[in-house]
Coordinates of C-alpha atoms in Angstrom, one line a residue:
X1 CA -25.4 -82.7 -14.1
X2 CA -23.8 -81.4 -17.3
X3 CA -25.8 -78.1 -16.5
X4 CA -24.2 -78.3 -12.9
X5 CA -20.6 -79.0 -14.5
X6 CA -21.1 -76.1 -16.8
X7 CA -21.8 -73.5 -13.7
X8 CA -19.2 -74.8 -12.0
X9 CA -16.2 -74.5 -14.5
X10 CA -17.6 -70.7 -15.3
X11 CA -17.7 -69.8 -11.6
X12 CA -13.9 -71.2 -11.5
X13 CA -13.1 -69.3 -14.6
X14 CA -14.2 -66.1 -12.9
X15 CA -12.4 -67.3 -9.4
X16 CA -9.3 -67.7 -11.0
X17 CA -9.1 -64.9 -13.8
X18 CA -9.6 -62.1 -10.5
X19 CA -6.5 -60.3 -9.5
X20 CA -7.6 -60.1 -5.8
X21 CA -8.2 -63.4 -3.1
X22 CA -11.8 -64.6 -3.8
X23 CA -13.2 -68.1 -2.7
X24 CA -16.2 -70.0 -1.6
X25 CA -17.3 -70.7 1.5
X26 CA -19.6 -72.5 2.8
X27 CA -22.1 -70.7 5.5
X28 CA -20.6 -72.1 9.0
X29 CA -17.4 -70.6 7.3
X30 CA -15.5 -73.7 5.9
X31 CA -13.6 -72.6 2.9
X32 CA -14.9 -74.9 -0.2
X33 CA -13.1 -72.9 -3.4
X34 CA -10.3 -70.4 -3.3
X35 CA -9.1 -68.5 -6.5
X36 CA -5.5 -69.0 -8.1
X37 CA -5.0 -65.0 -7.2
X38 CA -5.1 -66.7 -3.1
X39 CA -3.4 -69.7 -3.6
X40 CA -0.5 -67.6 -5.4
X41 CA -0.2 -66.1 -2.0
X42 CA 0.6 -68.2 -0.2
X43 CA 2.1 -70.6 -2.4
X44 CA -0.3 -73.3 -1.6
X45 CA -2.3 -75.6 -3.4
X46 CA -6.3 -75.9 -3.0
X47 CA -6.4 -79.3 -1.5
X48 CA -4.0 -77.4 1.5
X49 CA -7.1 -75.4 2.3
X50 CA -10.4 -77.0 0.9
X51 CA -12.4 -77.6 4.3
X52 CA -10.8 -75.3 6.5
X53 CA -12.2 -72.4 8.6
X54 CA -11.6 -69.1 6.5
X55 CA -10.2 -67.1 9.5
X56 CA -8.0 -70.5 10.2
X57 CA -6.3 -70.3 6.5
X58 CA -2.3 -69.8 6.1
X59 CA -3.4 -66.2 4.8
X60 CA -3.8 -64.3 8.7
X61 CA -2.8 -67.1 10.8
X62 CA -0.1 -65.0 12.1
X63 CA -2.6 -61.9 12.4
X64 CA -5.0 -62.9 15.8
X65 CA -6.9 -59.4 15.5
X66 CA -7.8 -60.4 11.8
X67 CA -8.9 -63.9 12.1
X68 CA -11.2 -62.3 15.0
X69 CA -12.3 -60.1 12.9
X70 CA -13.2 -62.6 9.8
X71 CA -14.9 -65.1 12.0
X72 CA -17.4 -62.2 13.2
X73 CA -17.6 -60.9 9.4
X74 CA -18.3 -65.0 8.0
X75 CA -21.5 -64.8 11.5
X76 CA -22.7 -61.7 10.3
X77 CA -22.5 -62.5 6.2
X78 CA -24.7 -65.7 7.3
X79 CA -27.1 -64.3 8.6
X80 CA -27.9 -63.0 4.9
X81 CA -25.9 -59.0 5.0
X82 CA -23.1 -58.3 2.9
X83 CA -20.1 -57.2 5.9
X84 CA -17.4 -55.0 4.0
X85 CA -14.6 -53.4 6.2
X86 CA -10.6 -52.4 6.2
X87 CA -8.1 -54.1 7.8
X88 CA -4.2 -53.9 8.1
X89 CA -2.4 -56.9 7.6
X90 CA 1.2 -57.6 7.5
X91 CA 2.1 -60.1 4.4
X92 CA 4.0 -62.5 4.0
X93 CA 7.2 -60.6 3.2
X94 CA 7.0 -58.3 6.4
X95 CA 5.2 -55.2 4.8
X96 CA 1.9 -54.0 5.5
X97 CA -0.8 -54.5 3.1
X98 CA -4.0 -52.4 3.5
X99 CA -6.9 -54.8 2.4
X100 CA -10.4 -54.2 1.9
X101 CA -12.6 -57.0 2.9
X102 CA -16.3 -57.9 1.7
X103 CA -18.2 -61.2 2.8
X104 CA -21.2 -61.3 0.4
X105 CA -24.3 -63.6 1.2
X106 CA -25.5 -66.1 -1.7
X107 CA -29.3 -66.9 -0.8
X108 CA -31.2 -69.7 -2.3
X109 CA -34.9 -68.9 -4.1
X110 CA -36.2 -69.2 0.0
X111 CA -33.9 -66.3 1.1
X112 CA -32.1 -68.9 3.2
X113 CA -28.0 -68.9 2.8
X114 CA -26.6 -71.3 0.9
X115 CA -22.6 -69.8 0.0
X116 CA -20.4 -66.9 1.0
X117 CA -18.4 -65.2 -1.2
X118 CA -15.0 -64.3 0.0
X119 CA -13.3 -61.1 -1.0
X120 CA -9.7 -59.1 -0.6
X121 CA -8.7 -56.7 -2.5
X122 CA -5.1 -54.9 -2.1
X123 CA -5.7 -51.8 -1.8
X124 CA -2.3 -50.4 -0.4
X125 CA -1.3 -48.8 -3.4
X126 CA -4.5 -46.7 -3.5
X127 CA -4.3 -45.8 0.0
X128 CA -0.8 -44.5 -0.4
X129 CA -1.3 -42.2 -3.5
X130 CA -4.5 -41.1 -1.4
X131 CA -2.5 -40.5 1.8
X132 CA 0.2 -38.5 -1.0
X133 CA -3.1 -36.8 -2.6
X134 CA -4.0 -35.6 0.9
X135 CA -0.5 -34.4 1.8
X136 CA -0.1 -32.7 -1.3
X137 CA -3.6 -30.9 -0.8
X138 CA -2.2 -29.6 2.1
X139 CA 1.0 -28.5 1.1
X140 CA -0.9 -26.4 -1.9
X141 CA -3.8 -25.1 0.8
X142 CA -0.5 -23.9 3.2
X143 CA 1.1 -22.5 0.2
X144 CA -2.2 -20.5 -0.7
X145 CA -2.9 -19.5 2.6
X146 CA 0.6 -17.6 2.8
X147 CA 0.6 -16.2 -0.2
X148 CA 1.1 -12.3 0.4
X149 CA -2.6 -11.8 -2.1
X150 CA -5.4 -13.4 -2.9
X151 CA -5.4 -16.2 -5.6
X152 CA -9.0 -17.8 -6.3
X153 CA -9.7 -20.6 -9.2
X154 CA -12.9 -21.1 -11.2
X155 CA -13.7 -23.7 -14.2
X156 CA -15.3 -22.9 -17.6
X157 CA -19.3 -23.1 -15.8
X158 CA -17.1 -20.4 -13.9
X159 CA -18.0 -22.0 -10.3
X160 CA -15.6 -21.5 -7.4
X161 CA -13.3 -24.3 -7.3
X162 CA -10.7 -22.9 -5.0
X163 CA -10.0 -19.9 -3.1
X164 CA -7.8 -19.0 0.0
X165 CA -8.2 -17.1 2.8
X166 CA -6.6 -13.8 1.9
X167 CA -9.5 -13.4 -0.9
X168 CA -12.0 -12.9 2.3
X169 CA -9.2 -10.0 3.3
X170 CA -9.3 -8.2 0.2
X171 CA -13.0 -8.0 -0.6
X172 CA -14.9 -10.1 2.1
X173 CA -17.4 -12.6 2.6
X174 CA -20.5 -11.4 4.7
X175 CA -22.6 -13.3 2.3
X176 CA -20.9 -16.2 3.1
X177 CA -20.6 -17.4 -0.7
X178 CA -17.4 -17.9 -0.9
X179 CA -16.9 -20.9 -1.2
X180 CA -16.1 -24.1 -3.5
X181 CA -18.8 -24.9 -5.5
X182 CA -20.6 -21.3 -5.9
X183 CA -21.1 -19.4 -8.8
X184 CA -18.6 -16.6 -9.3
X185 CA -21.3 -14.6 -11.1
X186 CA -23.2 -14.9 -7.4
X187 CA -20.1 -14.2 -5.1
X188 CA -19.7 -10.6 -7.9
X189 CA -23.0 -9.6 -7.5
X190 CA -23.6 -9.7 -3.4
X191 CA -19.7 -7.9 -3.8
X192 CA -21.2 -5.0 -5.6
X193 CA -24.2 -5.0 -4.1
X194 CA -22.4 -4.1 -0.8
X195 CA -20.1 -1.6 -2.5
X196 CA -17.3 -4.3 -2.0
X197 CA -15.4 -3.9 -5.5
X198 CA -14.7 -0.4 -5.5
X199 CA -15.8 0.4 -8.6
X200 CA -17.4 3.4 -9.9
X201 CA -20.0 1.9 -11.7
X202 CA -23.1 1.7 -9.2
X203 CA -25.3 -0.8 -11.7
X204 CA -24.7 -4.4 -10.0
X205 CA -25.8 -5.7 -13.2
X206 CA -23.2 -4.1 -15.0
X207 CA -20.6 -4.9 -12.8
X208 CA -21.3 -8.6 -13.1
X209 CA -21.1 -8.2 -16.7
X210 CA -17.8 -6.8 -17.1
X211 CA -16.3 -8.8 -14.3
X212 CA -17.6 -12.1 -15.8
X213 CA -16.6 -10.9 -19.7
X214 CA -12.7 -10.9 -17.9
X215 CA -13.4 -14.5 -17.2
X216 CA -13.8 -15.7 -20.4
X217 CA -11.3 -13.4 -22.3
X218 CA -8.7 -16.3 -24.0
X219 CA -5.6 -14.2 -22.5
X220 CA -4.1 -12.7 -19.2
X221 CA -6.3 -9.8 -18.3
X222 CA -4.8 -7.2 -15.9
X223 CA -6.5 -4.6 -14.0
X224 CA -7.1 -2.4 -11.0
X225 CA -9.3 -2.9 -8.3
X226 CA -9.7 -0.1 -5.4
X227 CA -11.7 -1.4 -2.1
X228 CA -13.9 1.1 -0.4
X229 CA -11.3 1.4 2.4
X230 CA -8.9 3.1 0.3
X231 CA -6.9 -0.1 -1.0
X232 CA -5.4 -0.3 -4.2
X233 CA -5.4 -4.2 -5.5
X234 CA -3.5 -5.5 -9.0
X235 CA -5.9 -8.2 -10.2
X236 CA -4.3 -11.1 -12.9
X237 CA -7.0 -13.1 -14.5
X238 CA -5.1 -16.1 -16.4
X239 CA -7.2 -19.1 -18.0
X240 CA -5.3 -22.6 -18.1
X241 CA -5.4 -25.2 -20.8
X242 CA -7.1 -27.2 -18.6
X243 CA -10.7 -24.9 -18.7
X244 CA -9.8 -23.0 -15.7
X245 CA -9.6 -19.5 -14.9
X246 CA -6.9 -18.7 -12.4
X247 CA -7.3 -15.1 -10.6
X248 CA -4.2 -13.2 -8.4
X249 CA -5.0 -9.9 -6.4
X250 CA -2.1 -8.2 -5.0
X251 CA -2.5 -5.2 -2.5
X252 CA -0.2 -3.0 -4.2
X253 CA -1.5 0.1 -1.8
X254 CA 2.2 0.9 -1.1
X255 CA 3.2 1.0 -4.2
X256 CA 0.9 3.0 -5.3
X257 CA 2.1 5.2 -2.6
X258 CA 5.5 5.7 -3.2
X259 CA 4.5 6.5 -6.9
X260 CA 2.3 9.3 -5.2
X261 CA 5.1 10.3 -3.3
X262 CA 7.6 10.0 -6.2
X263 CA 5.8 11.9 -8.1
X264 CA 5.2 15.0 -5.4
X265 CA 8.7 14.8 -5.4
X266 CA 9.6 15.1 -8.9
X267 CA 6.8 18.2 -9.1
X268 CA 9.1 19.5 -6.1
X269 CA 12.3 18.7 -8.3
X270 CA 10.6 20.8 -10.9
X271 CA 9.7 23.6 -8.9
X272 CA 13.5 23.5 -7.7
X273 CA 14.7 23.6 -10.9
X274 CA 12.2 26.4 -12.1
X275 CA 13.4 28.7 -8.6
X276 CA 17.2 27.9 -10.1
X277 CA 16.5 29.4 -13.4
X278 CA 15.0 32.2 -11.9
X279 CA 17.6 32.6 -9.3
X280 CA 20.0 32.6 -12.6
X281 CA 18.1 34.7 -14.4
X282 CA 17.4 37.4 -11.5
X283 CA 21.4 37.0 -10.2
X284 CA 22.9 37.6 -14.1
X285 CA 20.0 40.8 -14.4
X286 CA 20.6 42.1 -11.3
X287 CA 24.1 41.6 -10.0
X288 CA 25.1 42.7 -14.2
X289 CA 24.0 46.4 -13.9
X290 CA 25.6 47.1 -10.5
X291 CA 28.5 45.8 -11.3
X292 CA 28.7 47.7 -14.4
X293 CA 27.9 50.8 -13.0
X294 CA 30.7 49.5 -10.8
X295 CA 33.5 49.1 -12.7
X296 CA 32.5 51.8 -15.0
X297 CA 32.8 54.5 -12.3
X298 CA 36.0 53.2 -10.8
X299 CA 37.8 53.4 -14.5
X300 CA 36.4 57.0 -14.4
X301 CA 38.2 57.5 -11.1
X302 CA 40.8 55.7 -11.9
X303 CA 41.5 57.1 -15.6
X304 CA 40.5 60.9 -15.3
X305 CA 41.1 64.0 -13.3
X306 CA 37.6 64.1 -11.8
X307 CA 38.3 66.5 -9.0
X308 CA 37.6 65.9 -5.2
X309 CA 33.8 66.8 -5.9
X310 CA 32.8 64.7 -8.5
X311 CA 34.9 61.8 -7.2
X312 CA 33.1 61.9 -4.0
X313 CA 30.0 61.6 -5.7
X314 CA 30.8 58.7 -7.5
X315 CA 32.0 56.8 -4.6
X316 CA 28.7 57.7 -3.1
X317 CA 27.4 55.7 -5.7
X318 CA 29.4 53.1 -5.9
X319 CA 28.9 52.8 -2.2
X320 CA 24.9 52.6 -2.6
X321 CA 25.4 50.1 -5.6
X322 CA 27.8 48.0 -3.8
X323 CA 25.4 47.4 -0.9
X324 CA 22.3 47.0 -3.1
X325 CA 24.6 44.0 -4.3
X326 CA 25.0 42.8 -0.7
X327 CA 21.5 42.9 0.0
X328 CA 20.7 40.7 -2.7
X329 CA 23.5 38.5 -1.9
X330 CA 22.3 38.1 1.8
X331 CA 19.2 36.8 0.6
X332 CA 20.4 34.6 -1.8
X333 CA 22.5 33.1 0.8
X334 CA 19.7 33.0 3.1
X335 CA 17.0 31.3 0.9
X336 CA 20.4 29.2 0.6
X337 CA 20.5 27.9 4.1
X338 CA 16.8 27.7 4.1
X339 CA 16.2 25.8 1.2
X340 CA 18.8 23.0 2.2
X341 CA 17.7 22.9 5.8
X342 CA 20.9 24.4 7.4
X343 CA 18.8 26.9 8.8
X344 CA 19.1 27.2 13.2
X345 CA 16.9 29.4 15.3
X346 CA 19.2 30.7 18.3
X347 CA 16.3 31.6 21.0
X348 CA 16.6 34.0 23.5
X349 CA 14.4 35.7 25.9
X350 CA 13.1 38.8 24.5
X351 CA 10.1 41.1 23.9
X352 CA 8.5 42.1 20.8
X353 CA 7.0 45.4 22.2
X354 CA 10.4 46.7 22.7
X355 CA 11.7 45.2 19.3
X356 CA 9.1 46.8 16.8
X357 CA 10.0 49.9 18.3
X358 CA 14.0 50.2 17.9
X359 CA 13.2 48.6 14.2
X360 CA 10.8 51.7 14.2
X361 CA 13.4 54.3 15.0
X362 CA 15.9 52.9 12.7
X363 CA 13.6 52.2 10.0
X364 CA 11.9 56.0 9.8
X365 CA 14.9 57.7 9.0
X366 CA 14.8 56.0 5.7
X367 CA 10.9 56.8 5.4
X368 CA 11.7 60.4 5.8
X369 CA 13.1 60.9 2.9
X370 CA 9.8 60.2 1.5
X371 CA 7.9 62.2 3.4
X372 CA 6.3 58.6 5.8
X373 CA 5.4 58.5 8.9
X374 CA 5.8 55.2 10.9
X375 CA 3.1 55.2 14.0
X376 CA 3.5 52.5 16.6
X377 CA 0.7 51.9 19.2
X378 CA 2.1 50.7 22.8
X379 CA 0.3 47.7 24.1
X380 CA 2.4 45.6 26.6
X381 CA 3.4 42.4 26.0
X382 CA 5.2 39.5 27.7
X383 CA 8.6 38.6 27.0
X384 CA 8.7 35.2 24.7
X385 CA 11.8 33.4 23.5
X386 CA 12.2 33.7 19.2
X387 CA 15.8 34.1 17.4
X388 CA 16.5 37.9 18.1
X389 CA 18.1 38.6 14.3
X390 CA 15.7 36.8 12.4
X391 CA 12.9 38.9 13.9
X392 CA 14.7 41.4 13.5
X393 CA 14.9 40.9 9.8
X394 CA 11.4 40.1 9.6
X395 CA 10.3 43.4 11.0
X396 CA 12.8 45.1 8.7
X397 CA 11.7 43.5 5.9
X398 CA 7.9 44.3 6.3
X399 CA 8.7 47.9 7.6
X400 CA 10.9 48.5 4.2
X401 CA 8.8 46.6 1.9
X402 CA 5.5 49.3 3.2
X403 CA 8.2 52.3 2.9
X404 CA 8.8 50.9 -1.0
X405 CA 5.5 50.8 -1.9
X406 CA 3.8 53.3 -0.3
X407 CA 3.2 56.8 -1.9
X408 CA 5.1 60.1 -0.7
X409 CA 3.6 61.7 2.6
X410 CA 1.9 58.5 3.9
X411 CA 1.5 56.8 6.9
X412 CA 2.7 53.1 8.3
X413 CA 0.5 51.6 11.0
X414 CA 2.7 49.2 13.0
X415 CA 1.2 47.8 17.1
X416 CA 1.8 44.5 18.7
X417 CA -0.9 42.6 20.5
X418 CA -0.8 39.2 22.2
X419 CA -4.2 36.9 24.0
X420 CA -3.3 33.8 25.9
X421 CA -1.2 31.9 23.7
X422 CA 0.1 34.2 20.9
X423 CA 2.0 37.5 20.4
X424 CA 0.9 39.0 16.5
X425 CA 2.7 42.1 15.0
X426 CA 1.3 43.9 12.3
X427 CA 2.8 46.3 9.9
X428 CA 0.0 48.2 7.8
X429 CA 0.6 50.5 4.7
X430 CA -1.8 52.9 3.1
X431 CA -0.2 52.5 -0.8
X432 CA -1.4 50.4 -3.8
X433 CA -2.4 47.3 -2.1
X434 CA -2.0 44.2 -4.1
X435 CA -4.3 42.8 -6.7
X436 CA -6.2 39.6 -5.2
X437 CA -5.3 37.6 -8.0
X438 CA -1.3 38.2 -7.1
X439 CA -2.1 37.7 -3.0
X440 CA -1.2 34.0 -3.3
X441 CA 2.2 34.8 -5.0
X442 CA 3.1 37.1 -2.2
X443 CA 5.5 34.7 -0.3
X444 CA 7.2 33.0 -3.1
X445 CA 10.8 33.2 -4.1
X446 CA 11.9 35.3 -7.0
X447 CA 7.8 36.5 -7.1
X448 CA 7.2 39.7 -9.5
X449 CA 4.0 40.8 -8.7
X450 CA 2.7 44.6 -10.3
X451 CA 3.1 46.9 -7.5
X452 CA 6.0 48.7 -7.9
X453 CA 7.9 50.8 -5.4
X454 CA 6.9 54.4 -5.5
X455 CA 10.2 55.9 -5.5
X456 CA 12.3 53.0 -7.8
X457 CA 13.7 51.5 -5.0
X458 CA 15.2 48.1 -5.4
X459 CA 13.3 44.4 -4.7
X460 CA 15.1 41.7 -4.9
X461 CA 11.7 39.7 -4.2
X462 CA 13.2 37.3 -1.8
X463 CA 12.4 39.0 1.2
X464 CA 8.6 37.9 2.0
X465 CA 9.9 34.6 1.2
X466 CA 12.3 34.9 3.7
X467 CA 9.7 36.4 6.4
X468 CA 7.7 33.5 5.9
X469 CA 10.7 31.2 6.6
X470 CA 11.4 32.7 9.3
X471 CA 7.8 32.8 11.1
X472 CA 7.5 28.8 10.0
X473 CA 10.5 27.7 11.7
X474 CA 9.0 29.7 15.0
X475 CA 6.0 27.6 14.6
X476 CA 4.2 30.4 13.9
X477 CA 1.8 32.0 10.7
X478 CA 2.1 35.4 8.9
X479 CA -1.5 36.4 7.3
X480 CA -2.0 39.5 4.5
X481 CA -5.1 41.6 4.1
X482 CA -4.9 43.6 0.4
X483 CA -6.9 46.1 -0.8
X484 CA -6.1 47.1 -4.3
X485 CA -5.8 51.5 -3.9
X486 CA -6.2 51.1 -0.1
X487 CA -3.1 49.4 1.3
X488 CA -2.2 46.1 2.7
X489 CA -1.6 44.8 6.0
X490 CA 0.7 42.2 7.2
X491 CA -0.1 40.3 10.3
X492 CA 2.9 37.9 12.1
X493 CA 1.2 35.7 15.0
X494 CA 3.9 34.2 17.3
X495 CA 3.1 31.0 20.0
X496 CA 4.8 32.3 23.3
X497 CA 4.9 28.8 23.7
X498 CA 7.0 27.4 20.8
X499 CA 6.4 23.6 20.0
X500 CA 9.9 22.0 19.0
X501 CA 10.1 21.1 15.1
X502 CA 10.9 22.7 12.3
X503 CA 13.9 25.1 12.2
X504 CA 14.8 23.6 15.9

């Protein structure tokens, strides 16, 4: 008895010391004990319940569904299996308590059931911060998801703890390792295996090593990633205080694009700037000496008694000085307009058979006085449309620059040809020719290449820059053939049918 009384007062101690509802019941469900925790409930005392059906109690009278579902938890609990389930239960107050029920089976030495124990535990707390777990779960995954890069997490055994879905965009997952849980040094490896990362080291082993050495560095490493299809990627490794190892790649291809292109533009800048000091340089050298021989033979006509004679030849000088001057000033003005695109083609119907030949006649009265002849071979061709002055300066141009710097008593080639889409004109000397390592230089502005004119004529070296200009904005190409002691030979291919773009 005093053994009895003993096992009694401890079960009540533990009854009544619990937090949560707890009782005793007996198998056919009559409720024998129930714990202070209940009683507080309900505000009852345990001689209001003692003998009762559990499912009848004060606790879910109001709650049908409940009491249903205790008295089928209290048959299946005495038939000797513990029944745990969840239920929702509206209190006493009015607010909903989430309650997680267990009916546990006390068997005798026989196996047979002699008690149930009764438990509720209030769990509504825990299933709110749950519920506030999940939602904030799924506000970060959203966040990640739509994040403009890839962001991945691992912790210090440097496993895969969290990744979104951008990662699989920037270096893929046809392993299918990707994924929480994983070992990063796993997910590297099949990476460089199938040439994933980029890199330019080919030794997968290698690779793992130095990727994995970023992982435990102690500060934020930074570095550049480049994926086989030609994208550049910004990679931030950052390690928390918390053991982790937070990683952020950032597809920073168009950045590094409009660096490219900033920088083509500031070699462009430079080359402008280099073509304006030359321009200065060339205009102060070669507009100086005219205009001193200028103003030095008008103060002799204007100071002394010259006679008619001598006058008259200085004039003539003057007059040959003065339009050297304008030549050189057309050009200027002309790489002018070209250079800051105000540059229009005004097409006409025309044909270059008939052009090269009045360019001929008035350019071989010039080469006379050297002595050249200027042969032009017939060959029909079909009218075109092309800007009838700028040809016209193109041809003049070649046709001048062969008389220049071809020797006394030679000969100019010139013919025009055309197949089924192009007209070409060729001009071709028989003077120095041009050494191959200047060829290149040919068509640029300001260009001073060796050959010199055979008779000291003048070169502004503008005009095959010009010429070439000119051809561009036609949509056509002008090709050079130079054979140092032999000649050169200048070939201008026109499209009879011009594609609209540049000089339009």
């Amino acid at each position: 008895e005093e053994a009895l009384r003993q096992s009694e007062e401890r079960a009540n101690a533990i009854l009544n010391t619990a937090f949560q509802l707890q009782g005793l019941l007996s198998p056919d469900g009559t409720l024998i004990e129930a714990n202070a925790a209940a009683l507080t409930m309900i505000g009852a005392n345990k001689e209001d319940v003692a003998g009762k059906l559990f499912w009848d109690c004060p606790w879910w009278s109001h709650n049908a569904d409940l009491q249903n579902r205790l008295k089928e938890a209290v048959d299946q609990a005495a038939e000797g299996e513990t029944v745990q389930f969840m239920a929702t239960h509206p209190a006493l107050d009015g607010d909903l308590q989430q309650i997680d029920f267990r009916i546990t089976p006390v068997k005798d030495e026989n196996g047979g059931v002699i008690l149930l124990v009764p438990e509720g535990h209030d769990v509504t707390a825990l299933k709110e911060a749950e519920e506030r777990v999940r939602e904030s779960e799924a506000q970060l995954r959203l966040a990640l998801d739509n994040m403009p890069g890839a962001m991945w997490m691992v912790d210090e055994n440097l496993a895969l703890v969290l990744v979104n879905d951008q990662y699989k965009d920037f270096y893929g997952d046809s392993s299918g390792l990707v994924k929480p849980g994983n070992s990063m040094a796993d997910i590297i490896r099949a990476e460089a295996e199938m040439g994933l990362l980029g890199t330019t080291e080919k030794d997968p082993d290698k690779i793992v090593e130095d990727r994995l050495a970023s992982f435990r560095s102690d500060t934020v490493t930074t570095f550049e990633d480049r994926t086989p299809d030609g994208h550049h990627i910004k990679l931030i490794r950052n390690p928390t205080k918390h053991g982790f190892i937070v990683s952020v790649a950032t597809d920073i291809t168009d950045l590094k694009h409009a660096e490219a292109a900033l920088a083509r533009l500031n070699e462009e800048l430079q080359d402008l700037n280099e073509i304006k000091n030359k321009f200065l340089g060339m205009a102060a050298h070669d507009l100086r000496n005219p205009i001193t021989v200028i103003q030095g033979m008008s103060q002799l006509i204007n100071e002394l008694d010259l006679g008619e004679e001598k006058e008259k030849e200085l004039i003539t000088t003057i007059h040959k000085v003065s339009g050297q001057m304008l030549d050189l000033l057309n050009d200027l003005l002309d790489v002018s307009a070209i250079e800051s695109g105000k540059f229009d083609l005004k097409l006409e119907t025309g044909n270059l058979g008939d052009l090269l030949e009045s360019r001929v006649d008035m350019i071989t009265l010039s080469a006379e006085t050297k002595g050249i002849q200027i042969t032009t071979a017939p060959f029909e061709v079909p009218d075109m449309e092309f800007d009838h002055n700028r040809i016209n300066q193109v041809i003049d141009n070649l046709l001048t620059n062969a008389v220049k710097f071809s020797p006394p008593d030679s000969v100019i080639d010139t013919s025009v040809h055309h197949d089924k889409s192009m007209i070409s004109v060729v001009v071709r000397d028989h003077g120095q020719g041009i050494p191959a390592n200047e060829v290149d230089k040919v068509f640029g502005a300001f260009e001073k290449l060796s050959p010199q004119p055979t008779a000291d004529e003048k070169s502004t070296g503008l005009g095959l820059a010009i010429v070439k200009k000119i051809v561009d904005a036609h949509g056509g190409e002008i090709g050079i053939e130079s054979v140092l002691g032999e000649g050169t030979t200048f070939t201008v291919y026109l499209p009879l049918e011009r594609k609209t773009g540049n000089g339009n």
